[in-house]
C-alpha cells in the first residue's frame, strides 16, 4: 500500500538537501504519478484581445444571459453535457479499503483518464471529506449543475446503495455506481458468450455469487433481469436466503429475487452442481467445491490480486475461466463498460441510466467478440477499439427506446 511506504530500499540515500531520496527515484509508479495524472486544457485559443473578449468578458455575458433565460442551453454552450464527476469518499478504494479521500485521489485521477482514453468523456475527480449519507447526497446535489453525469466510485456498502438511490431520485442526470453496475455489465457480457460457446442459453444456467456487497448485489440483479435460470448469493455466513434472521434490508431484498431453488448452507454447499461461479468477495474457494460443480462449468474468480480460485485450479474443472487480472485471459474489467455507458448517456443527454441501457451495453460488449469466440476469449480487451463505440451506440439507442433521452 503506497500510503504505508516510507522508503522500501534498504540502501536509501539522501538528496542534495540532506532529505530522503524521492520515492520516484526508484519506483516507476511514483515517477508516473508525480504532479498528478491529468490537467485542464482549453478547447479554444486566446491569442489576442479579441479572443479574450469572446472567451471572457464581455462576450461571455451574452452566453450567461441566454442560459439564464433558457436553462437547457447550458448543454450547448458549456462543457456540462460532456463531463462526469467521479465522486468518492475514500471508504472502499480498490483492495485498500478505507484509506480516506486524499489517498483515494490517485485512483480517482486514474478513473478520470480512463473515461477520456476509452470513451472520449471528460471527467473530474472529486474526493469528499465526509462519509455520512446525508452529507454526501447533499454535497453531490449542490455540485450537480456543473456536470452531465455522476460516477460514484469506491464508496463502501451498504451506504453506496442508499447514496445512489437518493441521488437518482433528486437529479435529472445519470448517476451510476461503477463498482456495482460496471462490474455487472461486463460479467453479463462474458457470461452470455460463455453460454454461447457451450451451446446453452443463459436461462439454462444456475449461478452462485460469492459476495453480497455492491458488486455481488448488482450482478445478481442484472443476471435476473437478463433471464438467468437461477442465482444464489453467499456472504460470510452462507447463502443469502429468506429464512435467515440476520439479513440487512439490502440482503433481505436480495433474498426476495434470488435463490428460487431454496439453497441453504455454505458457499461450498451452493456450488454443488452449479453451472457458474462468480467471485467478487476475496477469500479462497476450496478445490473440492469447484470440482463439485456441473460439467462444463464457468468460473469467474474476479478478486484482485488473488482470485478466489486460481486459474490453474479452475481449468481442471471449468470450460471457461475468467478473472479480474490482466495477466490471464478473459479479464472482467470495468473499463470495458463505464466509458461507453456514460458516452452513450451523455450523447443523448439521458436523465438516467436504466436497466435496459445496462443490458444493451452488455449485449453490445458481448457482440464485439463475434466469430472469434473461444474459451480464452469470451470478452474483448479494453484496448479493442471497437468496444467503446459499440457500447456507446447501444446505450444511446436504448435510452431513446426507453424514453429517457432528451437529445
Coordinates of C-alpha atoms in Angstrom, one line a residue:
X1 CA 0.0 0.0 0.0
X2 CA 1.5 3.3 -1.1
X3 CA 0.3 5.1 2.0
X4 CA 2.5 2.9 4.2
X5 CA 5.7 3.3 2.2
X6 CA 8.5 5.3 3.7
X7 CA 11.4 4.0 1.6
X8 CA 11.4 0.4 0.7
X9 CA 15.1 0.4 -0.3
X10 CA 17.4 -0.8 2.4
X11 CA 20.2 1.3 1.0
X12 CA 18.3 4.5 1.0
X13 CA 20.3 7.7 0.2
X14 CA 19.7 11.4 0.7
X15 CA 19.3 14.1 -1.8
X16 CA 21.3 17.3 -2.1
X17 CA 19.3 19.0 0.6
X18 CA 20.0 16.1 3.0
X19 CA 16.4 14.8 2.9
X20 CA 15.2 11.3 2.0
X21 CA 15.5 10.3 -1.6
X22 CA 12.3 10.9 -3.5
X23 CA 10.2 7.7 -3.9
X24 CA 10.0 8.2 -7.7
X25 CA 13.8 7.8 -8.0
X26 CA 13.3 4.0 -7.7
X27 CA 9.6 3.3 -8.2
X28 CA 8.2 3.9 -11.7
X29 CA 4.6 4.1 -10.3
X30 CA 5.6 7.2 -8.2
X31 CA 7.5 8.6 -11.1
X32 CA 4.4 8.4 -13.3
X33 CA 2.2 10.0 -10.6
X34 CA 4.4 13.0 -9.7
X35 CA 2.4 16.1 -10.3
X36 CA -0.8 14.1 -10.9
X37 CA -2.0 12.2 -14.0
X38 CA -4.3 14.9 -15.5
X39 CA -4.7 18.6 -16.2
X40 CA -7.3 21.0 -17.5
X41 CA -6.8 22.1 -21.2
X42 CA -8.6 24.8 -23.0
X43 CA -10.6 23.9 -26.2
X44 CA -10.5 27.4 -27.6
X45 CA -7.5 29.7 -28.3
X46 CA -6.8 33.0 -26.5
X47 CA -4.3 34.6 -28.8
X48 CA -5.2 38.3 -28.6
X49 CA -7.7 40.8 -27.1
X50 CA -10.5 39.7 -29.5
X51 CA -10.2 36.1 -28.4
X52 CA -10.2 37.2 -24.7
X53 CA -13.2 39.4 -25.2
X54 CA -15.2 36.4 -26.6
X55 CA -14.0 33.7 -24.2
X56 CA -14.4 36.0 -21.2
X57 CA -15.8 39.5 -20.6
X58 CA -17.8 41.0 -22.3
X59 CA -18.7 38.2 -24.7
X60 CA -19.3 35.6 -22.0
X61 CA -22.1 37.7 -20.5
X62 CA -24.2 37.2 -23.6
X63 CA -24.0 33.5 -23.2
X64 CA -24.7 33.6 -19.5
X65 CA -27.8 35.7 -20.1
X66 CA -29.1 33.3 -22.7
X67 CA -28.7 30.4 -20.4
X68 CA -30.4 32.3 -17.6
X69 CA -33.4 32.8 -19.9
X70 CA -33.3 29.2 -21.4
X71 CA -31.5 26.9 -18.9
X72 CA -31.4 24.0 -21.3
X73 CA -28.8 26.0 -23.4
X74 CA -26.2 25.1 -20.7
X75 CA -25.8 21.8 -22.5
X76 CA -24.9 23.5 -25.8
X77 CA -22.7 26.4 -24.6
X78 CA -20.8 24.8 -21.7
X79 CA -19.0 21.6 -21.1
X80 CA -21.8 20.3 -18.8
X81 CA -23.2 17.7 -21.4
X82 CA -19.8 16.1 -21.9
X83 CA -18.3 15.9 -18.4
X84 CA -18.7 13.5 -15.5
X85 CA -18.0 13.9 -11.8
X86 CA -16.1 11.0 -10.4
X87 CA -17.1 11.1 -6.7
X88 CA -15.8 9.1 -3.8
X89 CA -15.4 9.3 0.0
X90 CA -12.4 7.0 0.0
X91 CA -14.0 4.3 2.1
X92 CA -13.7 1.3 -0.3
X93 CA -10.7 2.0 -2.5
X94 CA -9.6 -0.9 -4.8
X95 CA -8.2 -3.5 -2.5
X96 CA -7.0 -0.9 0.0
X97 CA -10.3 -0.3 1.9
X98 CA -11.0 2.8 3.9
X99 CA -7.9 5.0 3.2
X100 CA -9.7 8.4 3.1
X101 CA -10.3 11.0 0.5
X102 CA -6.8 12.3 -0.1
X103 CA -5.3 8.8 -0.5
X104 CA -8.1 8.0 -2.9
X105 CA -7.2 10.7 -5.4
X106 CA -4.6 8.7 -7.4
X107 CA -7.4 6.2 -8.1
X108 CA -10.0 8.9 -9.0
X109 CA -7.5 10.6 -11.3
X110 CA -6.9 7.2 -12.9
X111 CA -10.6 6.7 -13.4
X112 CA -10.9 10.1 -15.0
X113 CA -8.2 9.4 -17.5
X114 CA -9.8 6.1 -18.4
X115 CA -13.0 7.9 -19.1
X116 CA -11.1 10.1 -21.5
X117 CA -8.9 7.4 -23.1
X118 CA -11.5 4.8 -23.6
X119 CA -14.7 6.9 -24.0
X120 CA -13.7 10.4 -25.0
X121 CA -15.5 11.6 -21.9
X122 CA -14.0 14.4 -19.7
X123 CA -14.2 13.6 -16.0
X124 CA -13.3 15.4 -12.8
X125 CA -12.1 13.5 -9.7
X126 CA -13.9 14.7 -6.5
X127 CA -12.9 13.2 -3.2
X128 CA -15.3 14.2 -0.4
X129 CA -14.2 14.7 3.2
X130 CA -17.4 13.2 4.6
X131 CA -18.9 9.7 5.0
X132 CA -22.4 10.5 6.2
X133 CA -25.0 9.5 3.7
X134 CA -26.9 12.8 4.1
X135 CA -23.7 14.9 3.7
X136 CA -22.6 13.1 0.6
X137 CA -26.0 13.3 -1.1
X138 CA -26.4 17.0 -0.3
X139 CA -22.9 17.8 -1.5
X140 CA -23.3 16.0 -4.8
X141 CA -26.7 17.6 -5.4
X142 CA -25.1 21.0 -4.9
X143 CA -22.2 20.1 -7.3
X144 CA -24.5 18.6 -10.0
X145 CA -25.2 21.8 -12.0
X146 CA -21.6 21.6 -13.3
X147 CA -21.9 18.0 -14.7
X148 CA -23.7 15.9 -17.2
X149 CA -23.4 12.8 -15.1
X150 CA -22.1 11.4 -11.7
X151 CA -20.0 8.3 -11.4
X152 CA -19.9 7.1 -7.8
X153 CA -16.7 5.3 -7.0
X154 CA -15.2 3.3 -4.1
X155 CA -17.9 4.0 -1.6
X156 CA -18.5 1.2 0.9
X157 CA -21.6 -0.9 1.1
X158 CA -24.3 -0.7 2.2
X159 CA -24.2 3.1 2.2
X160 CA -23.4 3.1 -1.5
X161 CA -26.9 1.7 -2.3
X162 CA -28.8 4.4 -0.5
X163 CA -26.5 7.2 -1.8
X164 CA -27.1 6.1 -5.4
X165 CA -30.8 5.7 -4.9
X166 CA -31.3 9.1 -3.3
X167 CA -29.2 10.9 -5.9
X168 CA -31.1 9.2 -8.7
X169 CA -34.3 10.4 -7.2
X170 CA -33.1 14.0 -6.8
X171 CA -31.1 14.6 -10.0
X172 CA -32.1 14.6 -13.7
X173 CA -28.7 13.4 -14.9
X174 CA -27.2 9.8 -14.9
X175 CA -25.9 8.6 -11.5
X176 CA -24.0 5.4 -11.8
X177 CA -22.1 3.5 -9.2
X178 CA -19.5 1.7 -11.3
X179 CA -18.4 -0.7 -8.6
X180 CA -22.0 -2.1 -8.9
X181 CA -23.1 -1.7 -12.4
X182 CA -19.9 -1.6 -14.4
X183 CA -18.9 -5.0 -12.9
X184 CA -22.3 -6.4 -13.6
X185 CA -22.4 -5.3 -17.2
X186 CA -19.0 -6.9 -18.0
X187 CA -19.9 -10.0 -16.1
X188 CA -23.1 -10.5 -18.0
X189 CA -21.3 -9.9 -21.3
X190 CA -18.7 -12.6 -20.5
X191 CA -21.4 -15.0 -19.3
X192 CA -23.5 -14.6 -22.4
X193 CA -20.5 -15.5 -24.6
X194 CA -19.5 -18.4 -22.3
X195 CA -23.1 -19.8 -22.6
X196 CA -23.0 -19.3 -26.4
X197 CA -19.7 -21.1 -26.6
X198 CA -21.2 -24.1 -24.7
X199 CA -24.4 -24.1 -26.8
X200 CA -26.6 -23.1 -23.9
X201 CA -28.9 -20.2 -23.2
X202 CA -28.4 -18.1 -20.1
X203 CA -31.8 -19.3 -18.9
X204 CA -30.4 -22.8 -18.5
X205 CA -27.7 -21.8 -16.1
X206 CA -27.6 -21.8 -12.3
X207 CA -25.1 -19.4 -10.9
X208 CA -23.6 -18.9 -7.5
X209 CA -22.1 -15.5 -6.5
X210 CA -19.6 -15.2 -3.6
X211 CA -20.0 -11.8 -2.1
X212 CA -23.2 -9.8 -1.2
X213 CA -21.6 -6.3 -1.4
X214 CA -22.0 -3.7 -4.0
X215 CA -20.8 -5.8 -7.0
X216 CA -22.5 -9.1 -5.9
X217 CA -25.9 -7.5 -5.4
X218 CA -25.7 -5.7 -8.8
X219 CA -24.5 -8.8 -10.6
X220 CA -27.4 -10.8 -9.1
X221 CA -29.9 -8.2 -10.1
X222 CA -28.6 -7.9 -13.7
X223 CA -28.5 -11.7 -14.1
X224 CA -32.1 -12.0 -13.0
X225 CA -33.0 -9.1 -15.3
X226 CA -31.2 -11.0 -18.2
X227 CA -33.2 -14.2 -17.5
X228 CA -30.7 -16.4 -15.6
X229 CA -32.1 -19.8 -14.7
X230 CA -31.3 -19.2 -11.0
X231 CA -28.7 -17.4 -9.0
X232 CA -27.8 -17.7 -5.3
X233 CA -25.6 -15.2 -3.4
X234 CA -23.4 -16.2 -0.5
X235 CA -21.9 -13.9 2.2
X236 CA -19.6 -14.8 5.0
X237 CA -22.4 -16.6 6.8
X238 CA -23.6 -18.6 3.9
X239 CA -26.3 -18.4 1.2
X240 CA -28.5 -15.3 1.5
X241 CA -31.9 -16.9 1.9
X242 CA -35.3 -15.7 3.2
X243 CA -35.1 -18.0 6.3
X244 CA -32.1 -16.1 7.7
X245 CA -32.8 -13.6 10.5
X246 CA -29.5 -11.7 10.3
X247 CA -30.1 -10.0 6.9
X248 CA -29.7 -6.3 6.3
X249 CA -32.5 -4.6 4.4
X250 CA -30.4 -4.8 1.2
X251 CA -29.8 -8.6 1.7
X252 CA -33.4 -9.2 2.6
X253 CA -34.4 -7.6 -0.7
X254 CA -31.7 -9.7 -2.4
X255 CA -33.2 -12.9 -0.9
X256 CA -36.6 -11.9 -2.4
X257 CA -35.5 -12.1 -6.1
X258 CA -32.7 -14.8 -6.0
X259 CA -32.3 -18.4 -4.9
X260 CA -35.5 -19.8 -6.5
X261 CA -34.2 -23.3 -5.7
X262 CA -34.1 -22.5 -2.0
X263 CA -30.5 -23.4 -1.5
X264 CA -29.2 -23.1 2.1
X265 CA -25.9 -23.7 3.8
X266 CA -22.5 -22.5 2.8
X267 CA -21.0 -21.3 -0.4
X268 CA -19.5 -24.7 -0.9
X269 CA -22.9 -26.3 -0.5
X270 CA -24.4 -24.0 -3.1
X271 CA -21.6 -24.8 -5.6
X272 CA -22.5 -28.5 -5.8
X273 CA -24.0 -28.9 -9.3
X274 CA -23.8 -25.2 -10.2
X275 CA -23.1 -24.1 -13.7
X276 CA -21.4 -20.8 -12.8
X277 CA -19.3 -19.4 -10.0
X278 CA -18.8 -15.6 -9.8
X279 CA -16.4 -14.4 -7.2
X280 CA -16.5 -10.7 -6.0
X281 CA -15.5 -11.2 -2.4
X282 CA -11.9 -12.4 -2.0
X283 CA -11.1 -15.4 0.1
X284 CA -10.4 -18.8 -1.3
X285 CA -12.8 -21.5 -2.6
X286 CA -11.6 -25.0 -1.9
X287 CA -10.7 -27.1 -4.9
X288 CA -13.2 -29.8 -3.9
X289 CA -16.0 -27.3 -4.1
X290 CA -15.0 -26.3 -7.6
X291 CA -14.8 -30.0 -8.5
X292 CA -18.4 -30.4 -7.3
X293 CA -19.8 -28.0 -10.0
X294 CA -21.6 -29.2 -13.1
X295 CA -19.6 -30.5 -16.0
X296 CA -18.6 -27.7 -18.4
X297 CA -19.0 -25.0 -15.6
X298 CA -17.8 -21.5 -15.8
X299 CA -15.5 -20.0 -13.1
X300 CA -15.3 -16.2 -12.9
X301 CA -13.0 -15.6 -10.0
X302 CA -12.6 -11.8 -10.0
X303 CA -11.0 -10.8 -6.7
X304 CA -7.7 -8.9 -7.1
X305 CA -4.9 -9.5 -6.7
X306 CA -5.7 -13.1 -5.7
X307 CA -8.7 -14.7 -7.4
X308 CA -10.9 -16.9 -5.3
X309 CA -10.0 -19.8 -7.5
X310 CA -6.6 -19.8 -9.1
X311 CA -6.9 -20.2 -12.9
X312 CA -4.7 -23.3 -12.8
X313 CA -7.1 -24.9 -10.4
X314 CA -10.2 -23.7 -12.2
X315 CA -9.0 -25.0 -15.6
X316 CA -9.0 -28.6 -14.2
X317 CA -12.8 -28.5 -13.9
X318 CA -14.2 -25.5 -15.8
X319 CA -14.8 -24.9 -19.5
X320 CA -14.4 -21.2 -19.3
X321 CA -12.3 -19.3 -16.7
X322 CA -12.2 -15.5 -16.2
X323 CA -10.5 -13.3 -13.6
X324 CA -10.1 -9.6 -12.8
X325 CA -6.5 -9.7 -13.7
X326 CA -4.8 -8.5 -16.9
X327 CA -2.2 -11.3 -16.9
X328 CA -4.8 -14.0 -17.5
X329 CA -7.2 -14.4 -20.4
X330 CA -10.8 -13.1 -20.1
X331 CA -10.3 -10.2 -17.8
X332 CA -13.5 -8.8 -16.3
X333 CA -12.6 -5.2 -16.3
X334 CA -15.0 -2.3 -15.7
X335 CA -13.2 -0.1 -18.2
X336 CA -15.0 -2.2 -20.9
X337 CA -18.3 -0.7 -19.7
X338 CA -18.3 2.7 -17.9
X339 CA -16.7 4.9 -20.6
X340 CA -19.1 3.8 -23.3
X341 CA -22.1 3.8 -21.0
X342 CA -21.5 7.4 -20.0
X343 CA -20.6 8.4 -23.5
X344 CA -23.9 7.0 -24.8
X345 CA -25.9 8.5 -22.0
X346 CA -24.3 11.9 -22.4
X347 CA -24.7 11.8 -26.2
X348 CA -28.5 11.8 -25.9
X349 CA -28.5 13.8 -22.6
X350 CA -30.2 11.0 -20.8
X351 CA -31.9 11.7 -17.5
X352 CA -30.7 8.4 -16.0
X353 CA -29.2 5.0 -16.8
X354 CA -31.8 2.4 -16.9
X355 CA -31.6 -1.4 -16.6
X356 CA -32.4 -1.6 -20.3
X357 CA -29.4 0.6 -21.1
X358 CA -27.1 -1.6 -19.0
X359 CA -28.4 -4.8 -20.6
X360 CA -27.9 -3.2 -24.0
X361 CA -24.3 -2.3 -23.0
X362 CA -23.7 -6.0 -22.0
X363 CA -25.1 -7.3 -25.3
X364 CA -23.0 -4.9 -27.4
X365 CA -19.9 -5.8 -25.5
X366 CA -20.5 -9.5 -26.0
X367 CA -21.2 -9.0 -29.7
X368 CA -17.7 -7.4 -30.2
X369 CA -16.2 -10.9 -29.7
X370 CA -18.2 -12.2 -32.7
X371 CA -16.9 -15.2 -34.5
X372 CA -13.6 -15.2 -32.7
X373 CA -15.3 -16.6 -29.6
X374 CA -13.2 -19.2 -27.8
X375 CA -12.7 -20.5 -24.2
X376 CA -9.9 -18.0 -23.7
X377 CA -11.7 -15.1 -25.5
X378 CA -15.3 -14.6 -24.2
X379 CA -14.7 -10.9 -23.5
X380 CA -12.8 -8.3 -25.6
X381 CA -9.7 -6.5 -24.5
X382 CA -10.0 -3.0 -23.1
X383 CA -7.7 -1.9 -25.9
X384 CA -10.0 -3.2 -28.6
X385 CA -11.0 0.0 -30.4
X386 CA -14.4 -1.4 -31.3
X387 CA -15.6 -1.6 -27.7
X388 CA -16.4 2.0 -26.7
X389 CA -18.2 2.9 -30.0
X390 CA -20.3 -0.3 -29.8
X391 CA -21.3 0.3 -26.2
X392 CA -21.9 4.0 -26.8
X393 CA -24.2 3.4 -29.7
X394 CA -26.2 0.6 -27.9
X395 CA -26.7 2.7 -24.8
X396 CA -27.8 5.8 -26.8
X397 CA -30.3 3.7 -28.7
X398 CA -31.6 2.1 -25.6
X399 CA -32.0 5.5 -23.9
X400 CA -34.1 6.7 -26.8
X401 CA -36.2 3.5 -26.8
X402 CA -36.8 3.8 -23.1
X403 CA -37.8 7.4 -23.2
X404 CA -35.0 8.9 -21.1
X405 CA -33.2 10.7 -23.9
X406 CA -33.5 14.5 -24.2
X407 CA -31.5 14.9 -27.4

